[in-house]
PDB file of C-alpha atoms in Angstrom:
ATOM      1  CA  UNK A  11      25.733 -17.962 205.093  1.00  0.00           C
ATOM      2  CA  UNK A  12      28.085 -20.156 203.017  1.00  0.00           C
ATOM      3  CA  UNK A  13      26.979 -23.693 202.266  1.00  0.00           C
ATOM      4  CA  UNK A  14      30.532 -25.065 202.402  1.00  0.00           C
ATOM      5  CA  UNK A  15      31.246 -24.235 206.004  1.00  0.00           C
ATOM      6  CA  UNK A  16      33.059 -21.706 208.158  1.00  0.00           C
ATOM      7  CA  UNK A  17      36.492 -21.897 206.446  1.00  0.00           C
ATOM      8  CA  UNK A  18      34.992 -21.346 202.995  1.00  0.00           C
ATOM      9  CA  UNK A  19      33.069 -18.370 204.327  1.00  0.00           C
ATOM     10  CA  UNK A  20      36.249 -16.920 205.777  1.00  0.00           C
ATOM     11  CA  UNK A  21      38.142 -17.351 202.497  1.00  0.00           C
ATOM     12  CA  UNK A  22      35.326 -15.628 200.604  1.00  0.00           C
ATOM     13  CA  UNK A  23      35.269 -12.804 203.137  1.00  0.00           C
ATOM     14  CA  UNK A  24      38.995 -12.215 202.681  1.00  0.00           C
ATOM     15  CA  UNK A  25      38.564 -12.001 198.896  1.00  0.00           C
ATOM     16  CA  UNK A  26      35.827  -9.417 199.356  1.00  0.00           C
ATOM     17  CA  UNK A  27      37.669  -7.553 202.136  1.00  0.00           C
ATOM     18  CA  UNK A  28      37.588  -4.006 200.667  1.00  0.00           C
ATOM     19  CA  UNK A  29      33.817  -4.230 200.134  1.00  0.00           C
ATOM     20  CA  UNK A  30      33.141  -5.723 203.561  1.00  0.00           C
ATOM     21  CA  UNK A  31      35.221  -3.003 205.199  1.00  0.00           C
ATOM     22  CA  UNK A  32      33.145  -0.359 203.498  1.00  0.00           C
ATOM     23  CA  UNK A  33      29.913  -1.985 204.657  1.00  0.00           C
ATOM     24  CA  UNK A  34      30.915  -2.731 208.233  1.00  0.00           C
ATOM     25  CA  UNK A  35      32.218   0.789 208.753  1.00  0.00           C
ATOM     26  CA  UNK A  36      28.608   1.873 208.319  1.00  0.00           C
ATOM     27  CA  UNK A  37      26.647  -1.072 209.727  1.00  0.00           C
ATOM     28  CA  UNK A  38      29.032  -2.888 212.056  1.00  0.00           C
ATOM     29  CA  UNK A  39      29.516  -2.511 215.798  1.00  0.00           C
ATOM     30  CA  UNK A  40      32.852  -0.709 216.309  1.00  0.00           C
ATOM     31  CA  UNK A  41      34.168   0.191 219.759  1.00  0.00           C
ATOM     32  CA  UNK A  42      37.426   2.074 220.381  1.00  0.00           C
ATOM     33  CA  UNK A  43      39.599   1.219 223.381  1.00  0.00           C
ATOM     34  CA  UNK A  44      42.869   2.850 224.442  1.00  0.00           C
ATOM     35  CA  UNK A  45      44.902   1.202 227.210  1.00  0.00           C
ATOM     36  CA  UNK A  46      48.373   1.405 228.725  1.00  0.00           C
ATOM     37  CA  UNK A  47      50.975  -1.203 227.804  1.00  0.00           C
ATOM     38  CA  UNK A  48      51.520  -3.940 230.368  1.00  0.00           C
ATOM     39  CA  UNK A  49      47.943  -3.815 231.617  1.00  0.00           C
ATOM     40  CA  UNK A  50      45.279  -6.528 231.559  1.00  0.00           C
ATOM     41  CA  UNK A  51      42.403  -5.834 229.178  1.00  0.00           C
ATOM     42  CA  UNK A  52      38.850  -7.094 228.824  1.00  0.00           C
ATOM     43  CA  UNK A  53      37.325  -6.981 225.351  1.00  0.00           C
ATOM     44  CA  UNK A  54      33.563  -7.220 225.603  1.00  0.00           C
ATOM     45  CA  UNK A  55      30.340  -5.852 224.170  1.00  0.00           C
ATOM     46  CA  UNK A  56      27.674  -3.747 225.845  1.00  0.00           C
ATOM     47  CA  UNK A  57      24.759  -5.985 224.851  1.00  0.00           C
ATOM     48  CA  UNK A  58      23.747  -9.553 225.603  1.00  0.00           C
ATOM     49  CA  UNK A  59      24.819 -12.375 223.334  1.00  0.00           C
ATOM     50  CA  UNK A  60      22.189 -14.000 221.109  1.00  0.00           C
ATOM     51  CA  UNK A  61      20.324 -16.688 223.018  1.00  0.00           C
ATOM     52  CA  UNK A  62      21.530 -20.273 222.535  1.00  0.00           C
ATOM     53  CA  UNK A  63      24.140 -19.329 219.952  1.00  0.00           C
ATOM     54  CA  UNK A  64      26.002 -22.180 218.246  1.00  0.00           C
ATOM     55  CA  UNK A  65      29.502 -20.814 217.930  1.00  0.00           C
ATOM     56  CA  UNK A  66      31.568 -17.838 219.083  1.00  0.00           C
ATOM     57  CA  UNK A  67      34.960 -16.889 217.636  1.00  0.00           C
ATOM     58  CA  UNK A  68      37.408 -14.094 218.429  1.00  0.00           C
ATOM     59  CA  UNK A  69      39.681 -12.924 215.613  1.00  0.00           C
ATOM     60  CA  UNK A  70      42.833 -10.801 215.653  1.00  0.00           C
ATOM     61  CA  UNK A  71      42.515  -8.682 212.493  1.00  0.00           C
ATOM     62  CA  UNK A  72      40.250 -10.370 209.954  1.00  0.00           C
ATOM     63  CA  UNK A  73      41.781 -13.793 209.516  1.00  0.00           C
ATOM     64  CA  UNK A  74      43.679 -14.948 212.615  1.00  0.00           C
ATOM     65  CA  UNK A  75      41.596 -16.894 215.103  1.00  0.00           C
ATOM     66  CA  UNK A  76      42.405 -16.440 218.772  1.00  0.00           C
ATOM     67  CA  UNK A  77      39.788 -18.663 220.397  1.00  0.00           C
ATOM     68  CA  UNK A  78      36.612 -20.434 219.325  1.00  0.00           C
ATOM     69  CA  UNK A  79      33.786 -21.765 221.478  1.00  0.00           C
ATOM     70  CA  UNK A  80      31.731 -24.593 220.001  1.00  0.00           C
ATOM     71  CA  UNK A  81      29.751 -27.432 221.589  1.00  0.00           C
ATOM     72  CA  UNK A  82      30.427 -26.177 225.117  1.00  0.00           C
ATOM     73  CA  UNK A  83      34.194 -26.241 224.633  1.00  0.00           C
ATOM     74  CA  UNK A  84      36.777 -23.502 224.015  1.00  0.00           C
ATOM     75  CA  UNK A  85      39.613 -24.058 221.549  1.00  0.00           C
ATOM     76  CA  UNK A  86      42.627 -21.744 221.749  1.00  0.00           C
ATOM     77  CA  UNK A  87      44.616 -21.412 218.529  1.00  0.00           C
ATOM     78  CA  UNK A  88      48.380 -21.177 218.123  1.00  0.00           C
ATOM     79  CA  UNK A  89      49.106 -17.459 218.114  1.00  0.00           C
ATOM     80  CA  UNK A  90      51.010 -14.813 220.028  1.00  0.00           C
ATOM     81  CA  UNK A  91      48.034 -14.683 222.402  1.00  0.00           C
ATOM     82  CA  UNK A  92      48.176 -18.303 223.520  1.00  0.00           C
ATOM     83  CA  UNK A  93      48.652 -18.388 227.275  1.00  0.00           C
ATOM     84  CA  UNK A  94      47.610 -14.728 227.569  1.00  0.00           C
ATOM     85  CA  UNK A  95      43.896 -14.977 226.788  1.00  0.00           C
ATOM     86  CA  UNK A  96      40.796 -16.440 228.382  1.00  0.00           C
ATOM     87  CA  UNK A  97      37.248 -16.552 227.023  1.00  0.00           C
ATOM     88  CA  UNK A  98      34.077 -16.198 229.061  1.00  0.00           C
ATOM     89  CA  UNK A  99      31.452 -18.023 226.939  1.00  0.00           C
ATOM     90  CA  UNK A 100      28.525 -16.563 228.868  1.00  0.00           C
ATOM     91  CA  UNK A 101      29.333 -12.912 228.168  1.00  0.00           C
ATOM     92  CA  UNK A 102      31.656 -13.388 225.202  1.00  0.00           C
ATOM     93  CA  UNK A 103      34.342 -11.351 226.985  1.00  0.00           C
ATOM     94  CA  UNK A 104      37.944 -11.955 225.975  1.00  0.00           C
ATOM     95  CA  UNK A 105      40.536 -11.346 228.699  1.00  0.00           C
ATOM     96  CA  UNK A 106      44.063 -10.475 227.501  1.00  0.00           C
ATOM     97  CA  UNK A 107      46.945 -10.143 229.951  1.00  0.00           C
ATOM     98  CA  UNK A 108      49.973  -7.859 229.632  1.00  0.00           C
ATOM     99  CA  UNK A 109      49.067  -6.149 226.362  1.00  0.00           C
ATOM    100  CA  UNK A 110      51.845  -4.551 224.322  1.00  0.00           C
ATOM    101  CA  UNK A 111      51.926  -2.042 221.461  1.00  0.00           C
ATOM    102  CA  UNK A 112      52.243  -4.974 219.048  1.00  0.00           C
ATOM    103  CA  UNK A 113      48.703  -5.970 220.082  1.00  0.00           C
ATOM    104  CA  UNK A 114      47.242  -2.872 218.388  1.00  0.00           C
ATOM    105  CA  UNK A 115      44.579  -4.085 215.981  1.00  0.00           C
ATOM    106  CA  UNK A 116      40.897  -4.524 215.269  1.00  0.00           C
ATOM    107  CA  UNK A 117      39.509  -7.504 217.187  1.00  0.00           C
ATOM    108  CA  UNK A 118      36.386  -9.217 215.897  1.00  0.00           C
ATOM    109  CA  UNK A 119      33.918 -11.289 217.856  1.00  0.00           C
ATOM    110  CA  UNK A 120      31.759 -13.338 215.480  1.00  0.00           C
ATOM    111  CA  UNK A 121      28.718 -15.274 216.695  1.00  0.00           C
ATOM    112  CA  UNK A 122      26.875 -17.986 214.773  1.00  0.00           C
ATOM    113  CA  UNK A 123      23.230 -17.929 215.854  1.00  0.00           C
ATOM    114  CA  UNK A 124      20.995 -20.988 216.120  1.00  0.00           C
ATOM    115  CA  UNK A 125      19.110 -19.661 213.066  1.00  0.00           C
ATOM    116  CA  UNK A 126      22.283 -20.002 210.987  1.00  0.00           C
ATOM    117  CA  UNK A 127      22.813 -16.244 210.704  1.00  0.00           C
ATOM    118  CA  UNK A 128      26.006 -14.545 211.868  1.00  0.00           C
ATOM    119  CA  UNK A 129      26.532 -11.391 213.867  1.00  0.00           C
ATOM    120  CA  UNK A 130      29.834  -9.688 214.625  1.00  0.00           C
ATOM    121  CA  UNK A 131      31.247  -6.908 216.768  1.00  0.00           C
ATOM    122  CA  UNK A 132      34.534  -5.059 216.270  1.00  0.00           C
ATOM    123  CA  UNK A 133      36.797  -3.514 218.888  1.00  0.00           C
ATOM    124  CA  UNK A 134      39.693  -1.298 217.841  1.00  0.00           C
ATOM    125  CA  UNK A 135      42.384  -1.634 220.495  1.00  0.00           C
ATOM    126  CA  UNK A 136      45.146   0.952 220.818  1.00  0.00           C
ATOM    127  CA  UNK A 137      47.968   0.238 223.257  1.00  0.00           C
ATOM    128  CA  UNK A 138      50.160   3.158 224.343  1.00  0.00           C
ATOM    129  CA  UNK A 139      53.310   3.206 226.434  1.00  0.00           C
ATOM    130  CA  UNK A 140      53.234   5.411 229.542  1.00  0.00           C
ATOM    131  CA  UNK A 141      54.999   8.710 228.962  1.00  0.00           C
ATOM    132  CA  UNK A 142      58.475   9.115 230.509  1.00  0.00           C
ATOM    133  CA  UNK A 143      59.376  11.886 232.928  1.00  0.00           C
ATOM    134  CA  UNK A 144      60.323  14.989 230.923  1.00  0.00           C
ATOM    135  CA  UNK A 145      63.604  16.896 230.979  1.00  0.00           C
ATOM    136  CA  UNK A 146      63.295  20.685 231.287  1.00  0.00           C
ATOM    137  CA  UNK A 147      66.073  22.615 229.570  1.00  0.00           C
ATOM    138  CA  UNK A 148      66.560  26.321 230.299  1.00  0.00           C
ATOM    139  CA  UNK A 149      67.334  27.698 226.851  1.00  0.00           C
ATOM    140  CA  UNK A 150      67.417  31.384 227.815  1.00  0.00           C
ATOM    141  CA  UNK A 151      66.376  33.719 230.608  1.00  0.00           C
ATOM    142  CA  UNK A 152      66.875  37.478 230.370  1.00  0.00           C
ATOM    143  CA  UNK A 153      65.925  40.515 232.476  1.00  0.00           C
ATOM    144  CA  UNK A 154      64.440  43.145 230.144  1.00  0.00           C
ATOM    145  CA  UNK A 155      63.407  46.434 231.831  1.00  0.00           C
ATOM    146  CA  UNK A 156      61.715  44.738 234.785  1.00  0.00           C
ATOM    147  CA  UNK A 157      60.171  42.139 232.485  1.00  0.00           C
ATOM    148  CA  UNK A 158      61.470  38.598 232.165  1.00  0.00           C
ATOM    149  CA  UNK A 159      62.108  36.885 228.833  1.00  0.00           C
ATOM    150  CA  UNK A 160      61.964  33.140 229.389  1.00  0.00           C
ATOM    151  CA  UNK A 161      62.573  30.239 227.041  1.00  0.00           C
ATOM    152  CA  UNK A 162      62.270  26.690 228.377  1.00  0.00           C
ATOM    153  CA  UNK A 163      62.101  23.434 226.447  1.00  0.00           C
ATOM    154  CA  UNK A 164      60.453  20.244 227.622  1.00  0.00           C
ATOM    155  CA  UNK A 165      62.129  17.180 226.173  1.00  0.00           C
ATOM    156  CA  UNK A 166      61.159  13.518 226.083  1.00  0.00           C
ATOM    157  CA  UNK A 167      62.583  10.923 223.677  1.00  0.00           C
ATOM    158  CA  UNK A 168      60.584  10.300 220.506  1.00  0.00           C
ATOM    159  CA  UNK A 169      57.048  10.441 221.844  1.00  0.00           C
ATOM    160  CA  UNK A 170      53.809  11.874 220.479  1.00  0.00           C
ATOM    161  CA  UNK A 171      52.396  13.655 223.520  1.00  0.00           C
ATOM    162  CA  UNK A 172      50.503  16.719 224.674  1.00  0.00           C
ATOM    163  CA  UNK A 173      52.313  19.485 226.544  1.00  0.00           C
ATOM    164  CA  UNK A 174      50.922  21.714 229.305  1.00  0.00           C
ATOM    165  CA  UNK A 175      53.009  24.396 231.014  1.00  0.00           C
ATOM    166  CA  UNK A 176      52.180  25.738 234.477  1.00  0.00           C
ATOM    167  CA  UNK A 177      53.441  28.637 236.531  1.00  0.00           C
ATOM    168  CA  UNK A 178      53.058  28.804 240.292  1.00  0.00           C
ATOM    169  CA  UNK A 179      49.280  29.121 240.249  1.00  0.00           C
ATOM    170  CA  UNK A 180      47.799  28.399 236.839  1.00  0.00           C
ATOM    171  CA  UNK A 181      48.516  27.017 233.365  1.00  0.00           C
ATOM    172  CA  UNK A 182      49.901  29.275 230.674  1.00  0.00           C
ATOM    173  CA  UNK A 183      47.576  30.315 227.806  1.00  0.00           C
ATOM    174  CA  UNK A 184      46.671  27.656 225.262  1.00  0.00           C
ATOM    175  CA  UNK A 185      48.733  29.240 222.480  1.00  0.00           C
ATOM    176  CA  UNK A 186      51.905  28.642 224.538  1.00  0.00           C
ATOM    177  CA  UNK A 187      51.255  24.942 225.099  1.00  0.00           C
ATOM    178  CA  UNK A 188      53.879  23.069 223.090  1.00  0.00           C
ATOM    179  CA  UNK A 189      57.294  21.568 223.750  1.00  0.00           C
ATOM    180  CA  UNK A 190      58.915  25.020 224.055  1.00  0.00           C
ATOM    181  CA  UNK A 191      57.666  27.710 226.422  1.00  0.00           C
ATOM    182  CA  UNK A 192      58.762  31.132 225.151  1.00  0.00           C
ATOM    183  CA  UNK A 193      57.209  34.169 226.790  1.00  0.00           C
ATOM    184  CA  UNK A 194      57.896  37.562 228.343  1.00  0.00           C
ATOM    185  CA  UNK A 195      56.604  37.874 231.891  1.00  0.00           C
ATOM    186  CA  UNK A 196      55.801  41.070 233.771  1.00  0.00           C
ATOM    187  CA  UNK A 197      56.457  41.439 237.516  1.00  0.00           C
ATOM    188  CA  UNK A 198      52.835  40.786 238.473  1.00  0.00           C
ATOM    189  CA  UNK A 199      52.841  37.343 236.848  1.00  0.00           C
ATOM    190  CA  UNK A 200      56.343  36.095 237.667  1.00  0.00           C
ATOM    191  CA  UNK A 201      56.565  32.510 238.870  1.00  0.00           C
ATOM    192  CA  UNK A 202      59.310  30.942 240.931  1.00  0.00           C
ATOM    193  CA  UNK A 203      58.632  27.486 239.530  1.00  0.00           C
ATOM    194  CA  UNK A 204      57.699  26.241 236.061  1.00  0.00           C
ATOM    195  CA  UNK A 205      56.186  22.834 235.422  1.00  0.00           C
ATOM    196  CA  UNK A 206      55.904  20.951 232.144  1.00  0.00           C
ATOM    197  CA  UNK A 207      53.300  18.194 232.068  1.00  0.00           C
ATOM    198  CA  UNK A 208      53.519  15.672 229.230  1.00  0.00           C
ATOM    199  CA  UNK A 209      50.584  13.367 228.665  1.00  0.00           C
ATOM    200  CA  UNK A 210      48.891  10.950 226.334  1.00  0.00           C
ATOM    201  CA  UNK A 211      45.453   9.424 226.746  1.00  0.00           C
ATOM    202  CA  UNK A 212      46.641   6.863 229.332  1.00  0.00           C
ATOM    203  CA  UNK A 213      49.305   8.592 231.451  1.00  0.00           C
ATOM    204  CA  UNK A 214      51.005  11.847 232.394  1.00  0.00           C
ATOM    205  CA  UNK A 215      54.292  12.926 234.013  1.00  0.00           C
ATOM    206  CA  UNK A 216      55.593  16.269 235.295  1.00  0.00           C
ATOM    207  CA  UNK A 217      58.964  17.998 235.345  1.00  0.00           C
ATOM    208  CA  UNK A 218      59.533  21.169 237.387  1.00  0.00           C
ATOM    209  CA  UNK A 219      62.314  23.746 237.598  1.00  0.00           C
ATOM    210  CA  UNK A 220      62.457  26.578 240.158  1.00  0.00           C
ATOM    211  CA  UNK A 221      64.507  29.763 239.758  1.00  0.00           C
ATOM    212  CA  UNK A 222      65.428  32.294 242.446  1.00  0.00           C
ATOM    213  CA  UNK A 223      65.179  35.242 242.036  1.00  0.00           C
ATOM    214  CA  UNK A 224      62.529  34.795 239.328  1.00  0.00           C
ATOM    215  CA  UNK A 225      64.511  36.533 236.581  1.00  0.00           C
ATOM    216  CA  UNK A 226      67.752  37.785 238.135  1.00  0.00           C
ATOM    217  CA  UNK A 227      71.136  36.094 237.965  1.00  0.00           C
ATOM    218  CA  UNK A 228      73.026  36.433 241.230  1.00  0.00           C
ATOM    219  CA  UNK A 229      76.772  36.224 241.790  1.00  0.00           C
ATOM    220  CA  UNK A 230      76.444  32.792 243.359  1.00  0.00           C
ATOM    221  CA  UNK A 231      74.048  29.956 242.705  1.00  0.00           C
ATOM    222  CA  UNK A 232      72.044  31.800 240.002  1.00  0.00           C
ATOM    223  CA  UNK A 233      69.739  28.796 239.706  1.00  0.00           C
ATOM    224  CA  UNK A 234      67.939  27.440 242.729  1.00  0.00           C
ATOM    225  CA  UNK A 235      66.753  23.936 241.962  1.00  0.00           C
ATOM    226  CA  UNK A 236      64.017  22.682 244.279  1.00  0.00           C
ATOM    227  CA  UNK A 237      63.568  18.941 244.749  1.00  0.00           C
ATOM    228  CA  UNK A 238      66.034  17.881 242.059  1.00  0.00           C
ATOM    229  CA  UNK A 239      66.656  14.142 241.936  1.00  0.00           C
ATOM    230  CA  UNK A 240      69.452  13.052 239.626  1.00  0.00           C
ATOM    231  CA  UNK A 241      72.044  14.800 237.476  1.00  0.00           C
ATOM    232  CA  UNK A 242      72.191  18.211 235.899  1.00  0.00           C
ATOM    233  CA  UNK A 243      74.594  19.719 233.379  1.00  0.00           C
ATOM    234  CA  UNK A 244      75.202  23.254 232.125  1.00  0.00           C
ATOM    235  CA  UNK A 245      75.941  24.912 228.821  1.00  0.00           C
ATOM    236  CA  UNK A 246      76.905  28.532 228.218  1.00  0.00           C
ATOM    237  CA  UNK A 247      74.203  31.143 227.726  1.00  0.00           C
ATOM    238  CA  UNK A 248      75.044  34.854 227.531  1.00  0.00           C
ATOM    239  CA  UNK A 249      72.928  37.341 229.445  1.00  0.00           C
ATOM    240  CA  UNK A 250      72.499  40.635 227.598  1.00  0.00           C
ATOM    241  CA  UNK A 251      74.811  43.293 229.037  1.00  0.00           C
ATOM    242  CA  UNK A 252      76.438  40.895 231.481  1.00  0.00           C
ATOM    243  CA  UNK A 253      78.933  38.030 231.786  1.00  0.00           C
ATOM    244  CA  UNK A 254      78.415  34.561 230.414  1.00  0.00           C
ATOM    245  CA  UNK A 255      76.169  32.543 232.728  1.00  0.00           C
ATOM    246  CA  UNK A 256      75.413  28.824 232.850  1.00  0.00           C
ATOM    247  CA  UNK A 257      72.075  27.483 231.669  1.00  0.00           C
ATOM    248  CA  UNK A 258      71.087  24.167 233.160  1.00  0.00           C
ATOM    249  CA  UNK A 259      69.415  21.000 232.001  1.00  0.00           C
ATOM    250  CA  UNK A 260      67.592  19.334 234.882  1.00  0.00           C
ATOM    251  CA  UNK A 261      66.512  15.665 235.192  1.00  0.00           C
ATOM    252  CA  UNK A 262      63.729  15.196 237.748  1.00  0.00           C
TER     253      UNK A 262
END
């Protein structure tokens, strides 16, 4: 505990930041939270606060105060959180409304006990945007001796997501789960519809395309699109041994 007060302690802590980070990564209380952008979030700890504590402060990163409770009164500091946060002094919980990706950080709750000792807890908050609905693009489909060569791509703009492809009844094997589905299907495992699910840890969206017959191009309407909502456009794709056929990009 510094003899020159809270601000002097904070300045000293900032000077010794690399060392304190090394120590708190081993001894500190660190909780990870992942939430969706636009939601309301509660930052709290799983244990009771020290009895009759003197002061409680929430920090954004290691040096920016959000709110401080002292002498039965809460003081909210000028920051991007002002008007979006509320402190519950009894539990120490910090309520933040409408979080955005810019709110990603480590939040620190520091408590000054009546003994003069300090205790702190850290919460690492990650805010993710919900994933958009994917676009399925039919790159190539080809009938090969009663088997079906299929290449589909699942496209979303600039996102780090997980991909899961499904046929009519079950997901495809794990080794095929990426943004492009490329496989050769035999008659016993043909599917009429193919679904791409994109997901992150807070949301998921599906796109589906249905073909009829499963791997045969007819003279008319070679692609049967079930439940399409929106626009679709075609680019040329040549079928082996046959005329040029359209391949379609579908927005669902």
